[in-house]
Amino acid sequence: PTNFPLIDTLLRIANATARDYVIDLGSGDGRINIAAARDWGASGIGYELAPALVQESRELARVAGVAERVRFSERDLFEADLSAATVVTLYLGKRVNLRVRPKLLAELRPGTRVVSHDFDLGDWKADLHIRLRDYGSQVFFWWVPARVAGRWSLDLDLPGGGRRAHEIEFTQQFQELDAQVRASGARVGLRDLRLAGDRLTFIMMEEVAGAFAFRRFFGRVVEAGAAIEGWLRHENPGRPTEAPFRMVRTARAEPGPSGAWTFPAKG
């Protein structure tokens, strides 16, 4: 089992709070859920196949005074309902992690935090990877990424007046993005794209009146993936500092890699 100081580290990296619902897959004696409730005020559920461990977890939760906030279920983790989670914890082994990965992507909401003791999720690269020398362990952390692959429309006011329509097409591999953008005959490009859960940031470089304007965008995926809303900051000297923006999805595409977001797997 994961030792108690390491559990504290896992929950700190996941930034657990009293607003969170923590699901532990393969919960053993329940120590992660109990610590999340006792030390951080979170609620949640642990899924475990061994009946004796489920019973022990319930008794330990009662002794710790958190039985009203945490539950334990004797259930195969592949049959568990993950939709309520804001944090998911894993200590399953590499092969099981890879089997559960499409379930995480298919069922968890964008922005859900996933933290794993020692084992990664293959080519879904961690957003944060820490080696803990004191414990001889590793911790991997991911935000579940929003699905933004496809085409989007964006209208922007131009410096000095006027308005320009933009079409942006994102291709996506897990949280990694590439983009192509077209805008009414002007030279325009995106760089520094970063998708962290449901939050998207990038810099747009756009030709305006023979010079390039630079805008930094800070957006959030909303309306079940139909729009991205937020604000932008002009990086050029002498421009207004901030303005709101809204992008609307005009066509959806499947994020990659193929089949990674489907559970159960097709075929």
C-alpha positions as semicolon CSV with decimal commas, in nm:
position;residue;x (nm);y (nm);z (nm)
1;P;0,000;0,000;0,000
2;T;0,094;0,365;-0,047
3;N;0,249;0,499;0,275
4;F;0,086;0,787;0,458
5;P;0,346;1,061;0,388
6;L;0,323;0,975;0,018
7;I;-0,057;0,992;0,030
8;D;-0,024;1,345;0,164
9;T;0,208;1,427;-0,126
10;L;-0,032;1,277;-0,382
11;L;-0,324;1,480;-0,250
12;R;-0,119;1,799;-0,235
13;I;-0,012;1,756;-0,597
14;A;-0,377;1,696;-0,689
15;N;-0,464;2,014;-0,494
16;A;-0,744;1,834;-0,310
17;T;-0,994;2,058;-0,129
18;A;-1,326;2,030;0,050
19;R;-1,498;2,092;-0,286
20;D;-1,354;1,775;-0,439
21;Y;-1,499;1,430;-0,497
22;V;-1,209;1,183;-0,491
23;I;-1,239;0,842;-0,658
24;D;-0,967;0,590;-0,574
25;L;-0,945;0,298;-0,816
26;G;-0,821;-0,011;-0,634
27;S;-0,871;0,148;-0,292
28;G;-0,729;-0,133;-0,073
29;D;-0,786;-0,046;0,292
30;G;-0,930;0,294;0,197
31;R;-0,643;0,504;0,324
32;I;-0,638;0,753;0,034
33;N;-1,011;0,834;0,053
34;I;-0,996;0,850;0,433
35;A;-0,699;1,088;0,426
36;A;-0,867;1,305;0,162
37;A;-1,176;1,337;0,382
38;R;-0,999;1,370;0,717
39;D;-0,718;1,607;0,616
40;W;-0,866;1,796;0,321
41;G;-1,242;1,781;0,379
42;A;-1,310;1,603;0,050
43;S;-1,580;1,344;-0,013
44;G;-1,553;1,046;-0,243
45;I;-1,563;0,672;-0,303
46;G;-1,312;0,388;-0,329
47;Y;-1,361;0,089;-0,559
48;E;-1,205;-0,242;-0,447
49;L;-1,261;-0,605;-0,546
50;A;-1,160;-0,772;-0,216
51;P;-1,463;-0,791;0,022
52;A;-1,244;-0,801;0,334
53;L;-1,066;-0,479;0,234
54;V;-1,395;-0,306;0,159
55;Q;-1,523;-0,397;0,506
56;E;-1,196;-0,285;0,665
57;S;-1,216;0,046;0,477
58;R;-1,564;0,114;0,607
59;E;-1,458;0,042;0,964
60;L;-1,148;0,261;0,935
61;A;-1,360;0,544;0,793
62;R;-1,596;0,513;1,089
63;V;-1,307;0,526;1,336
64;A;-1,161;0,829;1,156
65;G;-1,499;1,005;1,177
66;V;-1,541;1,043;0,801
67;A;-1,789;0,764;0,722
68;E;-2,051;1,020;0,617
69;R;-1,820;1,163;0,348
70;V;-1,657;0,853;0,200
71;R;-1,799;0,527;0,070
72;F;-1,639;0,202;-0,042
73;S;-1,779;-0,030;-0,304
74;E;-1,694;-0,390;-0,389
75;R;-1,680;-0,339;-0,763
76;D;-1,455;-0,396;-1,061
77;L;-1,297;-0,058;-1,136
78;F;-1,376;-0,102;-1,508
79;E;-1,747;-0,107;-1,418
80;A;-1,728;0,193;-1,183
81;D;-1,906;0,520;-1,258
82;L;-1,636;0,790;-1,273
83;S;-1,851;1,081;-1,386
84;A;-1,874;1,253;-1,045
85;A;-1,497;1,265;-0,988
86;T;-1,296;1,583;-0,966
87;V;-0,986;1,388;-0,856
88;V;-0,894;1,028;-0,945
89;T;-0,609;0,843;-0,771
90;L;-0,431;0,537;-0,911
91;Y;-0,182;0,279;-0,788
92;L;-0,258;-0,002;-1,027
93;G;0,050;-0,106;-1,223
94;K;0,150;-0,016;-1,577
95;R;-0,067;-0,272;-1,761
96;V;-0,382;-0,186;-1,569
97;N;-0,315;0,187;-1,605
98;L;-0,308;0,146;-1,984
99;R;-0,632;-0,054;-1,977
100;V;-0,809;0,209;-1,765
101;R;-0,675;0,507;-1,964
102;P;-0,955;0,516;-2,227
103;K;-1,213;0,498;-1,947
104;L;-1,057;0,805;-1,784
105;L;-1,062;1,000;-2,110
106;A;-1,413;0,888;-2,207
107;E;-1,590;0,937;-1,873
108;L;-1,413;1,211;-1,677
109;R;-1,502;1,575;-1,726
110;P;-1,239;1,810;-1,872
111;G;-1,029;1,954;-1,592
112;T;-1,058;1,647;-1,368
113;R;-0,723;1,580;-1,200
114;V;-0,565;1,234;-1,221
115;V;-0,271;1,141;-1,000
116;S;-0,084;0,810;-1,013
117;H;0,172;0,658;-0,778
118;D;0,471;0,515;-0,968
119;F;0,300;0,426;-1,300
120;D;0,238;0,648;-1,601
121;L;-0,030;0,634;-1,872
122;G;0,190;0,546;-2,167
123;D;0,204;0,802;-2,446
124;W;-0,046;1,026;-2,266
125;K;0,236;1,236;-2,122
126;A;0,194;1,363;-1,768
127;D;0,139;1,735;-1,714
128;L;0,364;1,698;-1,408
129;H;0,612;1,421;-1,317
130;I;0,794;1,423;-0,984
131;R;1,054;1,183;-0,846
132;L;1,045;1,156;-0,467
133;R;1,389;1,048;-0,351
134;D;1,285;1,010;0,014
135;Y;1,032;0,741;-0,078
136;G;1,191;0,593;-0,392
137;S;0,866;0,671;-0,572
138;Q;0,731;0,872;-0,861
139;V;0,413;1,075;-0,892
140;F;0,244;1,148;-1,225
141;F;-0,026;1,415;-1,264
142;W;-0,266;1,489;-1,551
143;W;-0,554;1,721;-1,621
144;V;-0,815;1,544;-1,832
145;P;-0,807;1,752;-2,152
146;A;-1,110;1,899;-2,323
147;R;-1,180;1,779;-2,675
148;V;-1,104;2,080;-2,893
149;A;-1,009;1,904;-3,219
150;G;-1,195;2,053;-3,514
151;R;-1,273;2,393;-3,668
152;W;-1,355;2,711;-3,481
153;S;-1,460;3,062;-3,587
154;L;-1,329;3,375;-3,417
155;D;-1,407;3,739;-3,500
156;L;-1,165;4,001;-3,368
157;D;-1,157;4,379;-3,366
158;L;-0,849;4,518;-3,539
159;P;-0,626;4,790;-3,400
160;G;-0,735;5,117;-3,556
161;G;-1,083;4,991;-3,639
162;G;-1,252;4,720;-3,839
163;R;-1,312;4,354;-3,771
164;R;-1,164;4,035;-3,914
165;A;-1,299;3,681;-3,927
166;H;-1,064;3,394;-3,841
167;E;-1,098;3,019;-3,889
168;I;-0,885;2,803;-3,663
169;E;-0,845;2,427;-3,702
170;F;-0,701;2,232;-3,409
171;T;-0,554;1,883;-3,431
172;Q;-0,512;1,712;-3,096
173;Q;-0,310;1,427;-2,943
174;F;-0,424;1,401;-2,581
175;Q;-0,350;1,754;-2,445
176;E;-0,099;1,841;-2,720
177;L;-0,230;2,071;-2,993
178;D;-0,134;2,193;-3,339
179;A;-0,330;2,463;-3,518
180;Q;-0,380;2,618;-3,861
181;V;-0,547;2,957;-3,887
182;R;-0,684;3,151;-4,185
183;A;-0,793;3,514;-4,180
184;S;-0,916;3,708;-4,485
185;G;-0,592;3,721;-4,678
186;A;-0,374;3,827;-4,384
187;R;-0,072;3,640;-4,258
188;V;-0,155;3,492;-3,920
189;G;-0,025;3,211;-3,700
190;L;-0,053;3,062;-3,353
191;R;0,224;2,960;-3,116
192;D;0,272;2,849;-2,754
193;L;-0,052;2,649;-2,749
194;R;-0,126;2,490;-2,413
195;L;-0,435;2,293;-2,312
196;A;-0,465;2,226;-1,937
197;G;-0,797;2,055;-1,872
198;D;-1,063;2,291;-2,004
199;R;-0,829;2,592;-2,018
200;L;-0,658;2,695;-2,341
201;T;-0,385;2,955;-2,390
202;F;-0,198;3,062;-2,704
203;I;-0,037;3,359;-2,878
204;M;-0,172;3,485;-3,211
205;M;0,062;3,671;-3,450
206;E;-0,135;3,863;-3,712
207;E;-0,049;4,104;-3,990
208;V;-0,228;4,436;-3,943
209;A;-0,153;4,741;-4,163
210;G;0,184;4,603;-4,271
211;A;0,301;4,515;-3,920
212;F;0,245;4,221;-3,688
213;A;0,014;4,242;-3,387
214;F;0,063;3,996;-3,103
215;R;-0,226;3,887;-2,883
216;R;-0,210;3,643;-2,593
217;F;-0,535;3,446;-2,538
218;F;-0,661;3,298;-2,211
219;G;-0,974;3,090;-2,270
220;R;-1,194;2,822;-2,119
221;V;-1,392;2,555;-2,304
222;V;-1,762;2,602;-2,222
223;E;-2,108;2,492;-2,334
224;A;-2,015;2,123;-2,354
225;G;-1,733;2,200;-2,594
226;A;-1,932;2,425;-2,827
227;A;-1,745;2,746;-2,742
228;I;-1,427;2,887;-2,591
229;E;-1,461;3,210;-2,397
230;G;-1,210;3,428;-2,220
231;W;-0,998;3,736;-2,262
232;L;-0,701;3,841;-2,469
233;R;-0,414;4,075;-2,397
234;H;-0,246;4,290;-2,661
235;E;0,130;4,246;-2,643
236;N;0,225;4,537;-2,870
237;P;0,315;4,871;-2,708
238;G;0,039;5,130;-2,716
239;R;-0,251;4,885;-2,764
240;P;-0,546;4,843;-2,526
241;T;-0,437;4,591;-2,266
242;E;-0,732;4,351;-2,254
243;A;-1,052;4,255;-2,437
244;P;-1,299;3,964;-2,422
245;F;-1,323;3,703;-2,697
246;R;-1,547;3,411;-2,793
247;M;-1,471;3,125;-3,032
248;V;-1,751;2,905;-3,167
249;R;-1,700;2,550;-3,289
250;T;-1,815;2,496;-3,646
251;A;-1,700;2,133;-3,695
252;R;-1,590;1,858;-3,459
253;A;-1,304;1,615;-3,517
254;E;-1,185;1,317;-3,316
255;P;-0,885;1,383;-3,094
256;G;-0,596;1,139;-3,122
257;P;-0,453;0,892;-3,099
258;S;-0,715;0,678;-3,268
259;G;-0,934;0,487;-3,023
260;A;-0,771;0,629;-2,711
261;W;-1,086;0,819;-2,604
262;T;-1,337;0,535;-2,649
263;F;-1,445;0,298;-2,370
264;P;-1,517;0,017;-2,412
265;A;-1,284;0,000;-2,710
266;K;-1,457;-0,043;-3,046
267;G;-1,425;-0,380;-3,210
